[in-house]
Amino acid sequence: MASTMTDKILALAGTELKLVFRNRTVAVSSVLVPIALGLFWAFSLGGSDPRGWTLVIALQLAVTLGMGIYVTATQTVVARRHNLVLKRMRTSGISDTGLLGATVAPSVVLGIGQLVIFAVINAVFGAPLPSSPVPLVLALLAGLALMVAAALATTVVTPSPERAQVTTLPLVFVVLGAAVALLMLPLEGWWQALVALPGAGIGQLVRLAFAPGGEAGGLLPTLLAAFTVLAWAVLFGWFARRRFRWDPRS
């Protein structure tokens, strides 16, 4: 029985992945644009300064999570709800969690694929290896949790797939801005409030991953940065669980 359920979920996820590639708007805005931006940043900001590469990698990770995963997942879920696909699939025997997981899984797969491409690009341009890979892995995992939860929460206020381009913009800008701000601004005075913004922990984790030995500050800063990201993921997940709608919004 469990094997049959898993097969259904995997089949649905595979179908969703094909549909994403067939949608030219999504393919361009959520796949090609982030890759182009990541390539531009690597070329223009990389160089031989490790601090420049820290900024590049934070930008690449933030744009992949924001545009490649968050926007795509929001559009996909809203589109399937708008076309009554989600409502019909609830009678297929797949659990609600499995159904939503299969719907957003292609966005996650595409995002990870983009990050692999960025890793190759960065290696070609001479990016340094992280001095501590654990914060970088945590940035990815916590960021994935944040963006998937945020996507499901954003569907609550998104009436149509077309409007997803508008309703997702605020969080995309906040995540990008917060992730970069922690790398460029002195965390003194009121600037410290930026740490509480969604995505700020992602930039902080990238900085810790590439900090020279002895400057990372130990395990506590890593855990605190990951906590800020996961706290937002829990908040968005709670909101989505309470307010998610299976019927199309009018």
PDB file of C-alpha atoms in Angstrom:
ATOM      1  CA  MET A   1       0.000   0.000   0.000  1.00  0.00           C
ATOM      2  CA  ALA A   2       2.792   2.396   0.933  1.00  0.00           C
ATOM      3  CA  SER A   3       4.616   1.501  -2.280  1.00  0.00           C
ATOM      4  CA  THR A   4       1.498   2.251  -4.329  1.00  0.00           C
ATOM      5  CA  MET A   5       1.087   5.626  -2.613  1.00  0.00           C
ATOM      6  CA  THR A   6       4.739   6.484  -3.232  1.00  0.00           C
ATOM      7  CA  ASP A   7       4.417   5.505  -6.895  1.00  0.00           C
ATOM      8  CA  LYS A   8       1.397   7.804  -7.273  1.00  0.00           C
ATOM      9  CA  ILE A   9       3.220  10.717  -5.673  1.00  0.00           C
ATOM     10  CA  LEU A  10       6.320  10.200  -7.834  1.00  0.00           C
ATOM     11  CA  ALA A  11       4.200   9.905 -10.975  1.00  0.00           C
ATOM     12  CA  LEU A  12       2.387  13.131 -10.131  1.00  0.00           C
ATOM     13  CA  ALA A  13       5.673  14.913  -9.406  1.00  0.00           C
ATOM     14  CA  GLY A  14       7.070  13.729 -12.749  1.00  0.00           C
ATOM     15  CA  THR A  15       4.008  15.032 -14.563  1.00  0.00           C
ATOM     16  CA  GLU A  16       4.298  18.388 -12.810  1.00  0.00           C
ATOM     17  CA  LEU A  17       7.963  18.660 -13.815  1.00  0.00           C
ATOM     18  CA  LYS A  18       7.050  18.154 -17.478  1.00  0.00           C
ATOM     19  CA  LEU A  19       4.318  20.791 -17.232  1.00  0.00           C
ATOM     20  CA  VAL A  20       6.746  23.313 -15.755  1.00  0.00           C
ATOM     21  CA  PHE A  21       9.096  22.945 -18.726  1.00  0.00           C
ATOM     22  CA  ARG A  22       6.174  23.295 -21.149  1.00  0.00           C
ATOM     23  CA  ASN A  23       5.199  26.633 -19.620  1.00  0.00           C
ATOM     24  CA  ARG A  24       7.507  29.083 -21.391  1.00  0.00           C
ATOM     25  CA  THR A  25       6.765  31.946 -19.017  1.00  0.00           C
ATOM     26  CA  VAL A  26       7.726  29.890 -15.980  1.00  0.00           C
ATOM     27  CA  ALA A  27      10.738  28.382 -17.748  1.00  0.00           C
ATOM     28  CA  VAL A  28      12.110  31.829 -18.588  1.00  0.00           C
ATOM     29  CA  SER A  29      11.252  33.751 -15.409  1.00  0.00           C
ATOM     30  CA  SER A  30      12.039  31.008 -12.912  1.00  0.00           C
ATOM     31  CA  VAL A  31      14.834  29.071 -14.627  1.00  0.00           C
ATOM     32  CA  LEU A  32      16.683  31.084 -17.265  1.00  0.00           C
ATOM     33  CA  VAL A  33      16.572  34.480 -15.534  1.00  0.00           C
ATOM     34  CA  PRO A  34      18.077  33.231 -12.236  1.00  0.00           C
ATOM     35  CA  ILE A  35      20.815  31.368 -14.117  1.00  0.00           C
ATOM     36  CA  ALA A  36      21.607  34.465 -16.184  1.00  0.00           C
ATOM     37  CA  LEU A  37      21.771  36.609 -13.041  1.00  0.00           C
ATOM     38  CA  GLY A  38      23.990  34.087 -11.278  1.00  0.00           C
ATOM     39  CA  LEU A  39      26.367  33.983 -14.238  1.00  0.00           C
ATOM     40  CA  PHE A  40      26.492  37.787 -14.387  1.00  0.00           C
ATOM     41  CA  TRP A  41      27.263  38.065 -10.667  1.00  0.00           C
ATOM     42  CA  ALA A  42      30.017  35.450 -10.884  1.00  0.00           C
ATOM     43  CA  PHE A  43      31.594  37.290 -13.819  1.00  0.00           C
ATOM     44  CA  SER A  44      31.286  40.821 -12.431  1.00  0.00           C
ATOM     45  CA  LEU A  45      31.671  40.378  -8.658  1.00  0.00           C
ATOM     46  CA  GLY A  46      33.823  37.257  -8.295  1.00  0.00           C
ATOM     47  CA  GLY A  47      37.447  38.015  -8.994  1.00  0.00           C
ATOM     48  CA  SER A  48      40.174  37.028  -6.545  1.00  0.00           C
ATOM     49  CA  ASP A  49      38.654  38.531  -3.386  1.00  0.00           C
ATOM     50  CA  PRO A  50      36.993  35.848  -1.206  1.00  0.00           C
ATOM     51  CA  ARG A  51      34.587  38.474   0.159  1.00  0.00           C
ATOM     52  CA  GLY A  52      33.351  39.094  -3.363  1.00  0.00           C
ATOM     53  CA  TRP A  53      32.618  35.403  -3.795  1.00  0.00           C
ATOM     54  CA  THR A  54      30.731  35.340  -0.500  1.00  0.00           C
ATOM     55  CA  LEU A  55      28.440  38.022  -1.905  1.00  0.00           C
ATOM     56  CA  VAL A  56      28.088  36.185  -5.231  1.00  0.00           C
ATOM     57  CA  ILE A  57      27.147  32.886  -3.603  1.00  0.00           C
ATOM     58  CA  ALA A  58      24.673  34.561  -1.242  1.00  0.00           C
ATOM     59  CA  LEU A  59      23.030  36.265  -4.225  1.00  0.00           C
ATOM     60  CA  GLN A  60      22.942  33.045  -6.236  1.00  0.00           C
ATOM     61  CA  LEU A  61      21.394  31.102  -3.377  1.00  0.00           C
ATOM     62  CA  ALA A  62      18.852  33.822  -2.596  1.00  0.00           C
ATOM     63  CA  VAL A  63      17.746  34.268  -6.216  1.00  0.00           C
ATOM     64  CA  THR A  64      17.419  30.510  -6.686  1.00  0.00           C
ATOM     65  CA  LEU A  65      15.351  30.131  -3.533  1.00  0.00           C
ATOM     66  CA  GLY A  66      13.281  33.221  -4.284  1.00  0.00           C
ATOM     67  CA  MET A  67      12.685  33.074  -8.034  1.00  0.00           C
ATOM     68  CA  GLY A  68      13.534  29.489  -8.902  1.00  0.00           C
ATOM     69  CA  ILE A  69      11.629  27.809  -6.066  1.00  0.00           C
ATOM     70  CA  TYR A  70       9.286  30.223  -4.283  1.00  0.00           C
ATOM     71  CA  VAL A  71       7.767  31.913  -7.338  1.00  0.00           C
ATOM     72  CA  THR A  72       7.547  28.684  -9.354  1.00  0.00           C
ATOM     73  CA  ALA A  73       5.966  26.728  -6.502  1.00  0.00           C
ATOM     74  CA  THR A  74       3.414  29.473  -5.873  1.00  0.00           C
ATOM     75  CA  GLN A  75       2.460  29.686  -9.550  1.00  0.00           C
ATOM     76  CA  THR A  76       2.197  25.909  -9.861  1.00  0.00           C
ATOM     77  CA  VAL A  77      -0.038  25.385  -6.831  1.00  0.00           C
ATOM     78  CA  VAL A  78      -2.294  28.313  -7.764  1.00  0.00           C
ATOM     79  CA  ALA A  79      -2.563  27.083 -11.366  1.00  0.00           C
ATOM     80  CA  ARG A  80      -3.529  23.562 -10.287  1.00  0.00           C
ATOM     81  CA  ARG A  81      -6.081  24.958  -7.848  1.00  0.00           C
ATOM     82  CA  HIS A  82      -7.445  27.360 -10.455  1.00  0.00           C
ATOM     83  CA  ASN A  83      -7.960  24.477 -12.926  1.00  0.00           C
ATOM     84  CA  LEU A  84      -9.550  22.285 -10.210  1.00  0.00           C
ATOM     85  CA  VAL A  85      -6.725  19.754 -10.544  1.00  0.00           C
ATOM     86  CA  LEU A  86      -5.974  19.793  -6.824  1.00  0.00           C
ATOM     87  CA  LYS A  87      -9.617  19.262  -5.941  1.00  0.00           C
ATOM     88  CA  ARG A  88      -9.936  16.304  -8.315  1.00  0.00           C
ATOM     89  CA  MET A  89      -6.654  14.763  -7.187  1.00  0.00           C
ATOM     90  CA  ARG A  90      -7.858  14.714  -3.572  1.00  0.00           C
ATOM     91  CA  THR A  91     -10.107  11.810  -4.605  1.00  0.00           C
ATOM     92  CA  SER A  92      -7.171   9.816  -6.022  1.00  0.00           C
ATOM     93  CA  GLY A  93      -6.144   8.328  -2.707  1.00  0.00           C
ATOM     94  CA  ILE A  94      -3.076  10.560  -2.316  1.00  0.00           C
ATOM     95  CA  SER A  95      -2.886  12.327   1.034  1.00  0.00           C
ATOM     96  CA  ASP A  96      -3.135  16.113   1.105  1.00  0.00           C
ATOM     97  CA  THR A  97       0.493  16.336   2.198  1.00  0.00           C
ATOM     98  CA  GLY A  98       1.606  14.007  -0.584  1.00  0.00           C
ATOM     99  CA  LEU A  99      -0.445  15.928  -3.143  1.00  0.00           C
ATOM    100  CA  LEU A 100       1.036  19.297  -2.210  1.00  0.00           C
ATOM    101  CA  GLY A 101       4.504  17.781  -1.919  1.00  0.00           C
ATOM    102  CA  ALA A 102       4.291  16.324  -5.422  1.00  0.00           C
ATOM    103  CA  THR A 103       3.037  19.666  -6.760  1.00  0.00           C
ATOM    104  CA  VAL A 104       5.936  21.708  -5.372  1.00  0.00           C
ATOM    105  CA  ALA A 105       8.630  19.024  -5.798  1.00  0.00           C
ATOM    106  CA  PRO A 106       9.507  20.043  -9.400  1.00  0.00           C
ATOM    107  CA  SER A 107      10.268  23.578  -8.202  1.00  0.00           C
ATOM    108  CA  VAL A 108      12.673  22.194  -5.614  1.00  0.00           C
ATOM    109  CA  VAL A 109      14.313  19.904  -8.174  1.00  0.00           C
ATOM    110  CA  LEU A 110      14.765  22.784 -10.618  1.00  0.00           C
ATOM    111  CA  GLY A 111      16.199  24.982  -7.876  1.00  0.00           C
ATOM    112  CA  ILE A 112      18.750  22.373  -6.847  1.00  0.00           C
ATOM    113  CA  GLY A 113      19.650  21.931 -10.512  1.00  0.00           C
ATOM    114  CA  GLN A 114      20.314  25.661 -10.784  1.00  0.00           C
ATOM    115  CA  LEU A 115      22.575  25.544  -7.744  1.00  0.00           C
ATOM    116  CA  VAL A 116      24.566  22.706  -9.310  1.00  0.00           C
ATOM    117  CA  ILE A 117      24.999  24.844 -12.429  1.00  0.00           C
ATOM    118  CA  PHE A 118      26.135  27.763 -10.254  1.00  0.00           C
ATOM    119  CA  ALA A 119      28.660  25.519  -8.496  1.00  0.00           C
ATOM    120  CA  VAL A 120      30.188  24.618 -11.855  1.00  0.00           C
ATOM    121  CA  ILE A 121      30.187  28.248 -13.015  1.00  0.00           C
ATOM    122  CA  ASN A 122      31.804  29.417  -9.783  1.00  0.00           C
ATOM    123  CA  ALA A 123      34.482  26.726  -9.985  1.00  0.00           C
ATOM    124  CA  VAL A 124      35.322  27.814 -13.532  1.00  0.00           C
ATOM    125  CA  PHE A 125      35.655  31.438 -12.398  1.00  0.00           C
ATOM    126  CA  GLY A 126      37.876  30.446  -9.466  1.00  0.00           C
ATOM    127  CA  ALA A 127      35.562  30.589  -6.465  1.00  0.00           C
ATOM    128  CA  PRO A 128      37.121  29.374  -3.197  1.00  0.00           C
ATOM    129  CA  LEU A 129      35.799  26.363  -1.322  1.00  0.00           C
ATOM    130  CA  PRO A 130      33.902  27.070   1.917  1.00  0.00           C
ATOM    131  CA  SER A 131      36.057  26.884   5.024  1.00  0.00           C
ATOM    132  CA  SER A 132      33.083  25.300   6.803  1.00  0.00           C
ATOM    133  CA  PRO A 133      30.498  23.586   4.572  1.00  0.00           C
ATOM    134  CA  VAL A 134      27.982  22.959   7.378  1.00  0.00           C
ATOM    135  CA  PRO A 135      26.553  26.523   7.435  1.00  0.00           C
ATOM    136  CA  LEU A 136      26.225  26.422   3.639  1.00  0.00           C
ATOM    137  CA  VAL A 137      24.272  23.148   3.788  1.00  0.00           C
ATOM    138  CA  LEU A 138      22.071  24.584   6.535  1.00  0.00           C
ATOM    139  CA  ALA A 139      21.447  27.694   4.424  1.00  0.00           C
ATOM    140  CA  LEU A 140      20.190  25.484   1.597  1.00  0.00           C
ATOM    141  CA  LEU A 141      18.021  23.194   3.731  1.00  0.00           C
ATOM    142  CA  ALA A 142      16.536  25.961   5.869  1.00  0.00           C
ATOM    143  CA  GLY A 143      16.031  28.097   2.772  1.00  0.00           C
ATOM    144  CA  LEU A 144      14.148  25.285   1.038  1.00  0.00           C
ATOM    145  CA  ALA A 145      11.861  24.890   4.049  1.00  0.00           C
ATOM    146  CA  LEU A 146      11.270  28.647   4.147  1.00  0.00           C
ATOM    147  CA  MET A 147      10.455  29.012   0.457  1.00  0.00           C
ATOM    148  CA  VAL A 148       8.145  25.987   0.217  1.00  0.00           C
ATOM    149  CA  ALA A 149       6.207  27.089   3.301  1.00  0.00           C
ATOM    150  CA  ALA A 150       6.080  30.671   2.014  1.00  0.00           C
ATOM    151  CA  ALA A 151       4.820  29.481  -1.378  1.00  0.00           C
ATOM    152  CA  LEU A 152       1.912  27.595   0.198  1.00  0.00           C
ATOM    153  CA  ALA A 153       1.126  30.607   2.392  1.00  0.00           C
ATOM    154  CA  THR A 154       1.226  32.997  -0.575  1.00  0.00           C
ATOM    155  CA  THR A 155      -1.350  30.917  -2.467  1.00  0.00           C
ATOM    156  CA  VAL A 156      -3.862  32.054   0.162  1.00  0.00           C
ATOM    157  CA  VAL A 157      -3.713  35.627  -1.178  1.00  0.00           C
ATOM    158  CA  THR A 158      -3.151  34.745  -4.846  1.00  0.00           C
ATOM    159  CA  PRO A 159      -6.393  34.431  -6.861  1.00  0.00           C
ATOM    160  CA  SER A 160      -4.863  33.379 -10.192  1.00  0.00           C
ATOM    161  CA  PRO A 161      -1.556  32.137 -11.663  1.00  0.00           C
ATOM    162  CA  GLU A 162      -1.017  35.496 -13.344  1.00  0.00           C
ATOM    163  CA  ARG A 163      -1.296  37.365 -10.049  1.00  0.00           C
ATOM    164  CA  ALA A 164       1.422  35.176  -8.553  1.00  0.00           C
ATOM    165  CA  GLN A 165       3.981  37.361 -10.342  1.00  0.00           C
ATOM    166  CA  VAL A 166       2.721  40.239  -8.172  1.00  0.00           C
ATOM    167  CA  THR A 167       1.992  38.567  -4.840  1.00  0.00           C
ATOM    168  CA  THR A 168       5.413  36.918  -4.698  1.00  0.00           C
ATOM    169  CA  LEU A 169       7.442  40.050  -5.442  1.00  0.00           C
ATOM    170  CA  PRO A 170       7.560  41.495  -1.890  1.00  0.00           C
ATOM    171  CA  LEU A 171       9.084  38.397  -0.314  1.00  0.00           C
ATOM    172  CA  VAL A 172      11.520  37.897  -3.209  1.00  0.00           C
ATOM    173  CA  PHE A 173      12.838  41.430  -2.713  1.00  0.00           C
ATOM    174  CA  VAL A 174      12.989  41.021   1.073  1.00  0.00           C
ATOM    175  CA  VAL A 175      14.898  37.727   0.863  1.00  0.00           C
ATOM    176  CA  LEU A 176      17.382  39.078  -1.686  1.00  0.00           C
ATOM    177  CA  GLY A 177      17.841  42.360   0.142  1.00  0.00           C
ATOM    178  CA  ALA A 178      18.188  40.838   3.603  1.00  0.00           C
ATOM    179  CA  ALA A 179      20.611  38.141   2.466  1.00  0.00           C
ATOM    180  CA  VAL A 180      22.883  40.706   0.834  1.00  0.00           C
ATOM    181  CA  ALA A 181      22.518  43.406   3.499  1.00  0.00           C
ATOM    182  CA  LEU A 182      24.132  41.258   6.167  1.00  0.00           C
ATOM    183  CA  LEU A 183      27.215  40.945   3.974  1.00  0.00           C
ATOM    184  CA  MET A 184      27.533  44.631   3.095  1.00  0.00           C
ATOM    185  CA  LEU A 185      26.348  46.611   6.112  1.00  0.00           C
ATOM    186  CA  PRO A 186      27.895  46.867   9.587  1.00  0.00           C
ATOM    187  CA  LEU A 187      25.685  45.015  12.046  1.00  0.00           C
ATOM    188  CA  GLU A 188      25.712  47.828  14.573  1.00  0.00           C
ATOM    189  CA  GLY A 189      22.899  49.894  16.033  1.00  0.00           C
ATOM    190  CA  TRP A 190      19.504  49.558  14.410  1.00  0.00           C
ATOM    191  CA  TRP A 191      21.010  47.574  11.507  1.00  0.00           C
ATOM    192  CA  GLN A 192      20.924  44.553  13.818  1.00  0.00           C
ATOM    193  CA  ALA A 193      17.145  44.427  13.286  1.00  0.00           C
ATOM    194  CA  LEU A 194      17.808  43.124   9.767  1.00  0.00           C
ATOM    195  CA  VAL A 195      18.766  39.766  11.266  1.00  0.00           C
ATOM    196  CA  ALA A 196      15.067  39.111  11.964  1.00  0.00           C
ATOM    197  CA  LEU A 197      14.010  39.488   8.313  1.00  0.00           C
ATOM    198  CA  PRO A 198      13.194  36.433   6.159  1.00  0.00           C
ATOM    199  CA  GLY A 199      16.315  35.481   4.254  1.00  0.00           C
ATOM    200  CA  ALA A 200      18.729  37.347   6.511  1.00  0.00           C
ATOM    201  CA  GLY A 201      19.824  34.099   8.100  1.00  0.00           C
ATOM    202  CA  ILE A 202      20.652  32.732   4.652  1.00  0.00           C
ATOM    203  CA  GLY A 203      23.163  35.507   4.029  1.00  0.00           C
ATOM    204  CA  GLN A 204      24.548  35.074   7.526  1.00  0.00           C
ATOM    205  CA  LEU A 205      25.051  31.324   7.017  1.00  0.00           C
ATOM    206  CA  VAL A 206      26.848  31.919   3.712  1.00  0.00           C
ATOM    207  CA  ARG A 207      29.130  34.434   5.431  1.00  0.00           C
ATOM    208  CA  LEU A 208      29.900  31.932   8.188  1.00  0.00           C
ATOM    209  CA  ALA A 209      30.609  29.203   5.624  1.00  0.00           C
ATOM    210  CA  PHE A 210      33.296  31.286   3.933  1.00  0.00           C
ATOM    211  CA  ALA A 211      34.678  33.060   7.003  1.00  0.00           C
ATOM    212  CA  PRO A 212      38.404  32.463   7.520  1.00  0.00           C
ATOM    213  CA  GLY A 213      39.272  29.952  10.213  1.00  0.00           C
ATOM    214  CA  GLY A 214      38.676  31.326  13.681  1.00  0.00           C
ATOM    215  CA  GLU A 215      36.361  34.151  12.532  1.00  0.00           C
ATOM    216  CA  ALA A 216      33.136  32.142  12.258  1.00  0.00           C
ATOM    217  CA  GLY A 217      32.563  32.306  15.998  1.00  0.00           C
ATOM    218  CA  GLY A 218      31.802  28.651  16.631  1.00  0.00           C
ATOM    219  CA  LEU A 219      28.563  26.714  16.478  1.00  0.00           C
ATOM    220  CA  LEU A 220      26.246  29.205  18.197  1.00  0.00           C
ATOM    221  CA  PRO A 221      26.132  31.834  15.389  1.00  0.00           C
ATOM    222  CA  THR A 222      25.399  29.063  12.877  1.00  0.00           C
ATOM    223  CA  LEU A 223      22.519  27.704  14.943  1.00  0.00           C
ATOM    224  CA  LEU A 224      21.082  31.176  15.561  1.00  0.00           C
ATOM    225  CA  ALA A 225      21.170  32.044  11.859  1.00  0.00           C
ATOM    226  CA  ALA A 226      19.506  28.754  10.935  1.00  0.00           C
ATOM    227  CA  PHE A 227      16.900  29.312  13.655  1.00  0.00           C
ATOM    228  CA  THR A 228      15.843  32.685  12.220  1.00  0.00           C
ATOM    229  CA  VAL A 229      15.205  31.089   8.824  1.00  0.00           C
ATOM    230  CA  LEU A 230      13.367  28.081  10.241  1.00  0.00           C
ATOM    231  CA  ALA A 231      11.265  30.291  12.513  1.00  0.00           C
ATOM    232  CA  TRP A 232       9.874  32.052   9.443  1.00  0.00           C
ATOM    233  CA  ALA A 233       9.307  28.679   7.783  1.00  0.00           C
ATOM    234  CA  VAL A 234       7.254  27.534  10.777  1.00  0.00           C
ATOM    235  CA  LEU A 235       5.263  30.782  10.760  1.00  0.00           C
ATOM    236  CA  PHE A 236       4.460  30.534   7.044  1.00  0.00           C
ATOM    237  CA  GLY A 237       3.646  26.841   7.431  1.00  0.00           C
ATOM    238  CA  TRP A 238       1.276  27.564  10.303  1.00  0.00           C
ATOM    239  CA  PHE A 239      -0.506  30.235   8.262  1.00  0.00           C
ATOM    240  CA  ALA A 240      -0.771  27.961   5.213  1.00  0.00           C
ATOM    241  CA  ARG A 241      -2.136  25.100   7.305  1.00  0.00           C
ATOM    242  CA  ARG A 242      -4.876  27.300   8.753  1.00  0.00           C
ATOM    243  CA  ARG A 243      -5.856  29.238   5.622  1.00  0.00           C
ATOM    244  CA  PHE A 244      -4.972  27.091   2.593  1.00  0.00           C
ATOM    245  CA  ARG A 245      -7.861  26.763   0.132  1.00  0.00           C
ATOM    246  CA  TRP A 246      -8.438  23.856  -2.232  1.00  0.00           C
ATOM    247  CA  ASP A 247     -11.188  25.634  -4.169  1.00  0.00           C
ATOM    248  CA  PRO A 248     -10.376  28.371  -6.704  1.00  0.00           C
ATOM    249  CA  ARG A 249     -10.395  31.926  -5.372  1.00  0.00           C
ATOM    250  CA  SER A 250     -12.874  34.286  -6.928  1.00  0.00           C
TER     251      SER A 250
END
